[in-house]
Coordinates of C-alpha atoms and ligand atoms in Angstrom, one line a residue:
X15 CA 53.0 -20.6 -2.0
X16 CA 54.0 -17.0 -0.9
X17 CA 52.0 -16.2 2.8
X18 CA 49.7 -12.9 2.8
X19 CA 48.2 -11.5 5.8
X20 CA 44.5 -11.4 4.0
X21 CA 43.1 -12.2 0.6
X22 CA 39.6 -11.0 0.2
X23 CA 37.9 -13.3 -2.6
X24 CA 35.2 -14.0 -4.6
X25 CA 34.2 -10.7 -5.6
X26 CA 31.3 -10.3 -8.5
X27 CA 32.1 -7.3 -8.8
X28 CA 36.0 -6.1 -8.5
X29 CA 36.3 -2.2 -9.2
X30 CA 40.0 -2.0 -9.5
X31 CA 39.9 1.5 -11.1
X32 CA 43.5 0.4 -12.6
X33 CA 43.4 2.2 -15.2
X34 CA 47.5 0.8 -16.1
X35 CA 48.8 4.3 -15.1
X36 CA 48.9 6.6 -12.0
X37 CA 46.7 9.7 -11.7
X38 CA 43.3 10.7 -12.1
X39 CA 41.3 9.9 -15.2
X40 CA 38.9 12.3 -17.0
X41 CA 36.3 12.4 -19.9
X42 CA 35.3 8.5 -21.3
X43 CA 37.6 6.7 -18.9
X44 CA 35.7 7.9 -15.7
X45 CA 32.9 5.2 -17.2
X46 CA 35.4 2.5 -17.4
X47 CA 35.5 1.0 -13.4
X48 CA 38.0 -1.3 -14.9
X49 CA 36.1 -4.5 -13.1
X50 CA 37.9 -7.9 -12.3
X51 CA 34.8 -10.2 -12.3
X52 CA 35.0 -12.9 -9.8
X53 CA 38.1 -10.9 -8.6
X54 CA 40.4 -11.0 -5.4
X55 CA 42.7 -8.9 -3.5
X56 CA 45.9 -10.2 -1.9
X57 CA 46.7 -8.0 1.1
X58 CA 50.5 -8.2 3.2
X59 CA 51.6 -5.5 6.2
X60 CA 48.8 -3.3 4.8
X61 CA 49.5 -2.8 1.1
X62 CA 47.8 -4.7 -1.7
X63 CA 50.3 -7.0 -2.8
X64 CA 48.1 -8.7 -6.1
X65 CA 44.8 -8.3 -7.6
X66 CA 43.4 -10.3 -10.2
X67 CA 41.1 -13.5 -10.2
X68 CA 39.9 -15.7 -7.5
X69 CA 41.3 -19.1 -8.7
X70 CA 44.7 -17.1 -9.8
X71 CA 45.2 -15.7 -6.8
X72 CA 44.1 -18.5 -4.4
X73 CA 47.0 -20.5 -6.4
X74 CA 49.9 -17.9 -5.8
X75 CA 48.7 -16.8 -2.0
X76 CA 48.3 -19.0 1.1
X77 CA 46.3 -16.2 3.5
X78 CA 46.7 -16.0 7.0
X79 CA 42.8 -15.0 6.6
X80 CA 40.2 -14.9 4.0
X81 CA 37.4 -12.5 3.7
X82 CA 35.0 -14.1 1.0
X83 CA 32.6 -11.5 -1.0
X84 CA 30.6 -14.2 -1.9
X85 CA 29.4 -12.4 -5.3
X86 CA 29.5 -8.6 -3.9
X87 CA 31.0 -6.0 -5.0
X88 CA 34.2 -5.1 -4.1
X89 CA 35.8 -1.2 -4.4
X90 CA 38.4 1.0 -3.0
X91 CA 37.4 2.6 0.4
X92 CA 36.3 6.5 -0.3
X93 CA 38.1 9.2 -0.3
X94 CA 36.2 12.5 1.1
X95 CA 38.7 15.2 0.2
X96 CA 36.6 18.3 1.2
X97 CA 35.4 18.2 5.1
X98 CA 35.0 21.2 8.1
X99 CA 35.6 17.9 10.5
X100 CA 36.3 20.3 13.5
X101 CA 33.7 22.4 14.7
X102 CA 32.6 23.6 18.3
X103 CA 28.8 22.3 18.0
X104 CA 26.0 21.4 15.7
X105 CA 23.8 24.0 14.3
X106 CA 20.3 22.7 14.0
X107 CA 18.4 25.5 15.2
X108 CA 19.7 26.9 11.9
X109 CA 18.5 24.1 10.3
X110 CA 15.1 25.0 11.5
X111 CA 15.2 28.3 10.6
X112 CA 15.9 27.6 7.1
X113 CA 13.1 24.9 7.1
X114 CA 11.4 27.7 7.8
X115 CA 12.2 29.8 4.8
X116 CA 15.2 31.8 6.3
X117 CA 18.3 31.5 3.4
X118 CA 21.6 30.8 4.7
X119 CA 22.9 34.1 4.0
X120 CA 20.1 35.8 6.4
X121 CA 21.5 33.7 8.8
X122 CA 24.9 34.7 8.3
X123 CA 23.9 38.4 7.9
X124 CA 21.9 37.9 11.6
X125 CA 25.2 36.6 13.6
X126 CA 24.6 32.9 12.4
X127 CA 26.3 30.5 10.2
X128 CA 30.3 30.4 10.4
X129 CA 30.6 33.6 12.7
X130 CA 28.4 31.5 14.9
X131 CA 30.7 28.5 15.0
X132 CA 33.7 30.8 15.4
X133 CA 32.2 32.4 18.6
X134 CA 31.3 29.0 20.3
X135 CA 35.2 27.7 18.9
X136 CA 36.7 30.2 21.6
X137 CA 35.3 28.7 24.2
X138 CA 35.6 25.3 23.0
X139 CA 37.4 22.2 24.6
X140 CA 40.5 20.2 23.7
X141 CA 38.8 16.9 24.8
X142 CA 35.0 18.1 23.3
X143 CA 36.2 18.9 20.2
X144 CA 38.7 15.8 19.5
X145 CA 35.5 13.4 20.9
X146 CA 33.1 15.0 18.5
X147 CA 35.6 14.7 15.4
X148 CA 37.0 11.6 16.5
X149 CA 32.8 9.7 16.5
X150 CA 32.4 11.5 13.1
X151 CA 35.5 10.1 12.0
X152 CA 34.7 7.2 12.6
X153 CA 31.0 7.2 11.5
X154 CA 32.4 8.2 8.1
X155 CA 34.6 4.9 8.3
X156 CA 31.8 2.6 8.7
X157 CA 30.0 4.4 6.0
X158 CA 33.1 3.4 4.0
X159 CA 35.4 6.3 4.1
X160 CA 39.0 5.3 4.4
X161 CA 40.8 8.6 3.6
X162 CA 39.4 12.0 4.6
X163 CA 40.8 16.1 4.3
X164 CA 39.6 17.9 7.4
X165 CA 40.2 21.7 7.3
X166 CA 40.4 24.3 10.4
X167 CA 38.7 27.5 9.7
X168 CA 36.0 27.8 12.6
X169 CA 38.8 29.6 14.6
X170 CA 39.6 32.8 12.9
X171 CA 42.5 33.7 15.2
X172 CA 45.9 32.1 15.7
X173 CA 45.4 30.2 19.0
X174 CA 41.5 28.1 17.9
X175 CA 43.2 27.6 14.2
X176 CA 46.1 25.7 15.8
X177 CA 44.0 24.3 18.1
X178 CA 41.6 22.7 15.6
X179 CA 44.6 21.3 13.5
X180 CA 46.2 19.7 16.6
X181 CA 43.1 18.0 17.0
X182 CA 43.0 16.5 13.2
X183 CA 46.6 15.6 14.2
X184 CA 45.4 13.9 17.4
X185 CA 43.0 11.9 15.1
X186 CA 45.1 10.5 12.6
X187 CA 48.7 8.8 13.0
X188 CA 48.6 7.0 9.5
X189 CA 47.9 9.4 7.0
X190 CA 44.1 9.1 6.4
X191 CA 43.4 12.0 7.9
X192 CA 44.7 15.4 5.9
X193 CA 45.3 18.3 7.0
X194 CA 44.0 21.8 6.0
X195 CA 44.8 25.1 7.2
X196 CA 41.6 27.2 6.5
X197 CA 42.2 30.4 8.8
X198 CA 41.0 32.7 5.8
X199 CA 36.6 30.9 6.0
X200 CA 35.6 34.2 6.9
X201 CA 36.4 37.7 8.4
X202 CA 35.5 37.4 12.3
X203 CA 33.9 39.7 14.2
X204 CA 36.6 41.6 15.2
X205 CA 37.9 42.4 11.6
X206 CA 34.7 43.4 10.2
X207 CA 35.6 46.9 9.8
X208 CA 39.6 46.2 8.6
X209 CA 39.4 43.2 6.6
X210 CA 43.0 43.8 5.3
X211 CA 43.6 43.2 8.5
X212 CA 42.3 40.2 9.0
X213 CA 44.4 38.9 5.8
X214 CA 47.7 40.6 7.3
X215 CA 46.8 38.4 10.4
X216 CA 46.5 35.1 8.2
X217 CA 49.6 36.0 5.6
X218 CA 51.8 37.1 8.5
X219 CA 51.4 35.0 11.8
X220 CA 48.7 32.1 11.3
X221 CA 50.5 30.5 8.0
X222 CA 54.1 30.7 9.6
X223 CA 52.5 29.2 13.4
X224 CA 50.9 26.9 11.1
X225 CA 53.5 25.7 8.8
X226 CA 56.5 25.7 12.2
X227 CA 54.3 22.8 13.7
X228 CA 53.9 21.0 10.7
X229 CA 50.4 21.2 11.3
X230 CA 48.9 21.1 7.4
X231 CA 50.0 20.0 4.3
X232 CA 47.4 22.8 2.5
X233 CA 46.1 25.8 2.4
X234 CA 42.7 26.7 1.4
X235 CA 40.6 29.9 1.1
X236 CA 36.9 30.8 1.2
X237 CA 37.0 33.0 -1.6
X238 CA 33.6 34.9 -2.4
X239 CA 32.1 38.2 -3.0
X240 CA 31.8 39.1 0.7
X241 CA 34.4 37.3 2.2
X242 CA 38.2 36.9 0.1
X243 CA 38.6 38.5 -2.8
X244 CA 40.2 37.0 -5.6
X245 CA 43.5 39.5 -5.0
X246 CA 43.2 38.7 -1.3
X247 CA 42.8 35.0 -2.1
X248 CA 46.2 35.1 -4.3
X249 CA 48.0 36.9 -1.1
X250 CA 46.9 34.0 1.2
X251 CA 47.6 31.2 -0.6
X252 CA 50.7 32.2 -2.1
X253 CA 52.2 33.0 1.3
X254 CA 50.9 29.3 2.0
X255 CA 52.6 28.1 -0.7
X256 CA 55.9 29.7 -0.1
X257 CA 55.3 28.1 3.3
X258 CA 55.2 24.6 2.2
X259 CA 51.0 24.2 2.1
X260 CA 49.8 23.6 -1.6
X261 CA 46.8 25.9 -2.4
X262 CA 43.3 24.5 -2.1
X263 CA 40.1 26.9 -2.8
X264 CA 36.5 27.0 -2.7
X265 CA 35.7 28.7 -5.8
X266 CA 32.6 30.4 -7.4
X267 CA 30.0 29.0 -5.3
X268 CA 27.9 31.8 -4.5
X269 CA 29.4 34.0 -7.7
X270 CA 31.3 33.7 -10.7
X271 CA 34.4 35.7 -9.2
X272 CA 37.4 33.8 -10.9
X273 CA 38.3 31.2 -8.8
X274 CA 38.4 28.5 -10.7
X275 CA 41.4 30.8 -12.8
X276 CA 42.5 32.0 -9.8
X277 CA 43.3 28.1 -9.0
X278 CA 44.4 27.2 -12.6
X279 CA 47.3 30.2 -12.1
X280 CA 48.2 28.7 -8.8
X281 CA 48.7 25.2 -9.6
X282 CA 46.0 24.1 -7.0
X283 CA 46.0 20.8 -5.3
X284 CA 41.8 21.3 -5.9
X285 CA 39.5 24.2 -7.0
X286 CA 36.0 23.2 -4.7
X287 CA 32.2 24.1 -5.3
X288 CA 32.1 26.0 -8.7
X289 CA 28.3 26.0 -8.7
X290 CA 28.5 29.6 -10.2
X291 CA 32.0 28.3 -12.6
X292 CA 32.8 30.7 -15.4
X293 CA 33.4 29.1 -19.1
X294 CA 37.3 30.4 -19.0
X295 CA 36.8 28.5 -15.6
X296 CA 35.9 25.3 -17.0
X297 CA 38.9 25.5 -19.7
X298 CA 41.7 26.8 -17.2
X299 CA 40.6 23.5 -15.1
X300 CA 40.8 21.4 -18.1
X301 CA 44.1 22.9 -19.4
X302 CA 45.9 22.4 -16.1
X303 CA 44.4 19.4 -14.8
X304 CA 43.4 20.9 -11.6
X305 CA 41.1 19.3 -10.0
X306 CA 36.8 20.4 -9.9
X307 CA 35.6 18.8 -6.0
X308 CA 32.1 18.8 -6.9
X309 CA 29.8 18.8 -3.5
X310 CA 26.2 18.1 -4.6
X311 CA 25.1 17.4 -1.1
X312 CA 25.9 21.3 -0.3
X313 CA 23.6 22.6 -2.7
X314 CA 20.9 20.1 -1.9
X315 CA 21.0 20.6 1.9
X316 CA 20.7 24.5 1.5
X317 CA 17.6 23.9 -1.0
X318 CA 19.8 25.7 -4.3
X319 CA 17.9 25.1 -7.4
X320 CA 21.3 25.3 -9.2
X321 CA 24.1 22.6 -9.1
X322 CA 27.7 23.0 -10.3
X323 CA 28.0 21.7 -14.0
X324 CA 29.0 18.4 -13.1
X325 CA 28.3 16.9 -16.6
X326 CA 29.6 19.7 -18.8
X327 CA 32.8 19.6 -16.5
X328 CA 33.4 16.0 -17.4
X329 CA 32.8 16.6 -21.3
X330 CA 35.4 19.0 -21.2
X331 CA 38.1 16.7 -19.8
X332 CA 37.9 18.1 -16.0
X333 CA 39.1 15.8 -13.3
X334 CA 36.3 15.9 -11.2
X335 CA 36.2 14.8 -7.4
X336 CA 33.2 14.4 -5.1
X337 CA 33.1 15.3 -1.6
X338 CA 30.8 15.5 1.0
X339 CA 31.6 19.2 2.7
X340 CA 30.3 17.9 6.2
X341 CA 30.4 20.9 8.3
X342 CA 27.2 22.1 10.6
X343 CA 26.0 24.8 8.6
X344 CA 25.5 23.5 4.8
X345 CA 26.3 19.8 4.9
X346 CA 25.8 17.9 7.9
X347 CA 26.8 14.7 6.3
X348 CA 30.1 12.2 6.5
X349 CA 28.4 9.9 4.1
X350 CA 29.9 9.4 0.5
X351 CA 27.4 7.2 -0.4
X352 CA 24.6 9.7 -0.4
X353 CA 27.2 12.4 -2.8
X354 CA 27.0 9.2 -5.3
X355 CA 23.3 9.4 -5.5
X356 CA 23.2 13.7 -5.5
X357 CA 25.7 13.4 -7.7
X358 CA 23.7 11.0 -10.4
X359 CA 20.7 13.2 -9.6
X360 CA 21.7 16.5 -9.7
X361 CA 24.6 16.2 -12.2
X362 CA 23.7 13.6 -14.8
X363 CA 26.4 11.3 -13.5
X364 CA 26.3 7.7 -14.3
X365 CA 26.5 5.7 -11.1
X366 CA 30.1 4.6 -12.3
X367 CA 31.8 8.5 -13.0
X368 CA 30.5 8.8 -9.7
X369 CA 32.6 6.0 -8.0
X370 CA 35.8 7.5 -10.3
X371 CA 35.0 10.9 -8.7
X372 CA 34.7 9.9 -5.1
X373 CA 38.0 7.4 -5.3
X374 CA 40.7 8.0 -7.9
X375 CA 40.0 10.9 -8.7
X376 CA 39.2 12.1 -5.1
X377 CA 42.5 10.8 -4.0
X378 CA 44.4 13.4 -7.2
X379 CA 42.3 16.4 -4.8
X380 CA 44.2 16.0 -1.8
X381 CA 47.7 14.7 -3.6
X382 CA 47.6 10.9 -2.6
X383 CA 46.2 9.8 -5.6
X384 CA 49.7 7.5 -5.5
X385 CA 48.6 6.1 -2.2
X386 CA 44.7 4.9 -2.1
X387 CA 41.8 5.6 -4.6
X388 CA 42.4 2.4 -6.4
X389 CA 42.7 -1.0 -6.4
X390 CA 46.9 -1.4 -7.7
X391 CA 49.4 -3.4 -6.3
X392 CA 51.5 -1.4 -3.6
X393 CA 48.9 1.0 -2.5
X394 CA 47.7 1.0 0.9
X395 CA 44.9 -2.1 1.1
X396 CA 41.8 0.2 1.8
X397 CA 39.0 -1.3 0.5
X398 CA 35.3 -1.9 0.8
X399 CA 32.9 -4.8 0.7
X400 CA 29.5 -4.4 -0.4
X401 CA 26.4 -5.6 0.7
X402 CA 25.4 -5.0 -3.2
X403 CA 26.0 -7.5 -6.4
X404 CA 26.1 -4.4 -8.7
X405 CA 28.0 -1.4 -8.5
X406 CA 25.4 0.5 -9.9
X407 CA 23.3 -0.2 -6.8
X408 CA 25.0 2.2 -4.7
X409 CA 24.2 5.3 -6.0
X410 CA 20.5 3.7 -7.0
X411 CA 19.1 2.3 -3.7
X412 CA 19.9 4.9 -1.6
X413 CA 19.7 6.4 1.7
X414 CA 21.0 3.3 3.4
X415 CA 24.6 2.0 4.4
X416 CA 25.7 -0.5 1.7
X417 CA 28.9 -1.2 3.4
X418 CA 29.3 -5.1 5.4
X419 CA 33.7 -4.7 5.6
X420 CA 36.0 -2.0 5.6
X421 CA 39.6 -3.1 5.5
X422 CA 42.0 -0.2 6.3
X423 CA 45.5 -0.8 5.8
X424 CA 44.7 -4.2 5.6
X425 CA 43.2 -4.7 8.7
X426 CA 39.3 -5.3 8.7
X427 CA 37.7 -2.4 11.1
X428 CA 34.7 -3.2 9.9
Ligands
ZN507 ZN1 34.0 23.9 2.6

């Protein structure tokens, strides 16, 4: 019998999401959860080394340790490729306000929102940001996220931006944690009257300090009427690009401006948002397989009667991604399993497209869909027990934490 460091067995439920291939799925095949019933996962020096039935498996393996489901469900752990993980403070008085009837854009407009966060960020602490990211971090692990994006982009000047990606370095020394340079969130203070300015500053010293330390591996944009233009957009992330960070965007959330096409013609790791997504949007994703990160839980949390076309997206062969967006303004959450249920809701997802979106296809946002998102032989052994016997119970009875284990690289954390 060949030794393994774990085997975690007796799964009702296996959602292997092996789908026989690498890379995302779309359309039809986000349905398909490709489930091993009664399935088990053979785990050695933190990569799956065999998945397939219980009594199989318990035949080839002799484990060093067992975990046993006992007739749960078993998945891959999440991957949450959209977070703001670095920020200088929570902003509930905002929260208030807006419970209140104040929009987020009065906010904004009055000195609030991301102009807030990038006043407090200049006066921030090494050690106060790293512990506040470093307890969400792992809050989002026990809530069953094993891989997460974090971007900078409360800083807004050279010094904070590198700051707040030394700090997502600090966090992570295994991959999980992926890093985005996000200098161009908004125009600060400063630059309000020479926003050209602003995008000189980004283009011609932030994106070289950045890419020098090898401090991201992308480079995303806020791009909105207001804030980046689409032309201003293409200048910042093509610099980023010839730097070595892949483009990442948030696109058409507030307005249909182009930047799902604006992602399409770039080749972007992800387009994000797309609440206000144009049709030649839609079909430019489709065409080049870029992926849609879909983040219900911003809309709900700032009270939007209008949610990105998450169904339509799908119908139209999209490879759509869920995220959370936890930041302090517009989605104070690191919890995936609350996306699922917004994502059913607000979408017309079935409880298993949402799994696909918030694994596999999560993993294809921030380029590690070779690495994690599924259940495969040789991929890192991130994976998720369940205190549920049916995967459609996550999404459904919701509002709790359905997670018992979390096994990260093979280890149980959890
Ligand atoms: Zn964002």
């Amino acid at each position: 019998m060949e030794g393994v460091d774990l085997l975690v067995r007796g799964a009702g439920e296996l959602l292997t999401l092996d789908h026989g291939r690498p890379g995302p799925v779309t359309g039809e095949a986000m349905r398909d959860l490709r489930i091993v019933p009664g399935g088990a996962v053979a785990v050695r020096d933190g990569r799956i080394r065999a998945v397939g039935p219980t009594a199989e498996l318990e035949a080839r393996f002799e484990a060093r340790e067992t975990v046993d489901a006992a007739g749960r469900v078993v998945m891959p752990g999440f991957v949450d490729p959209h977070t703001h993980l670095v920020f200088p403070a929570t902003r509930q008085g905002e929260f208030e306000m807006r419970c209140l009837g104040k929009s987020y854009e009065e906010i904004a407009r009055a000195g609030g929102g991301i102009r807030n966060s990038a006043r407090r960020m200049r006066e921030a602490r090494r050690e106060d940001l790293l512990d506040r990211a470093r307890r969400l971090r792992r809050s989002a692990l026990r809530h069953g996220t094993t891989t997460l994006e974090a971007k900078s982009g409360y800083g807004l000047a050279t010094e904070p931006e590198i700051l707040s990606l030394e700090v997502i370095a600090a966090l992570d020394d295994r991959g999980d944690v992926v890093p985005t340079f996000l200098g161009a969130h908004e125009v600060p203070d400063e630059y309000r009257d020479d926003r050209e300015g602003y995008v000189r500053l980004v283009v011609e010293e932030m994106i070289p300090a950045v890419a020098a330390r090898g401090l991201a591996r992308f480079c995303d944009v806020f791009c909105e009427e207001g804030v980046f233009s689409v032309e201003q957009s293409r200048r910042i992330l093509r610099a980023g690009r010839e730097a070595g960070l892949a483009p990442k965007l948030h696109a058409d959330e507030l307005h249909p401006l182009g930047g799902a096409e604006l992602a399409a013609e770039l080749g972007a790791a992800s387009a994000d948002h797309l609440v206000r997504i144009s049709d030649a949007g839609i079909a430019a994703l489709a065409a080049t397989g870029v992926p849609a990160v879909l983040l219900p839980g911003t809309s709900f949390f700032l009270g939007m009667k209008d949610f990105a076309p998450g169904r339509r997206l799908i119908d139209e062969g999209v490879v759509v991604a869920l995220a959370t967006d936890l930041n302090p303004g517009s989605s104070m959450t690191e919890n995936m399993q609350f996306i699922l249920t917004a994502a059913c809701l607000a979408y017309g997802m079935t409880p298993a497209e949402a799994i696909t979106a918030a694994t596999l296809n999560a993993a294809r946002a921030v380029r590690l869909d070779d690495e994690v998102g599924s259940l495969v032989p040789g991929k890192r052994a991130d994976l998720l027990v369940l205190d549920v016997d049916d995967h459609r119970l996550l999404a459904y009875h919701h509002g709790v934490n359905h997670v018992a284990r979390v096994i990260h690289h093979g280890e149980i954390v959890e």
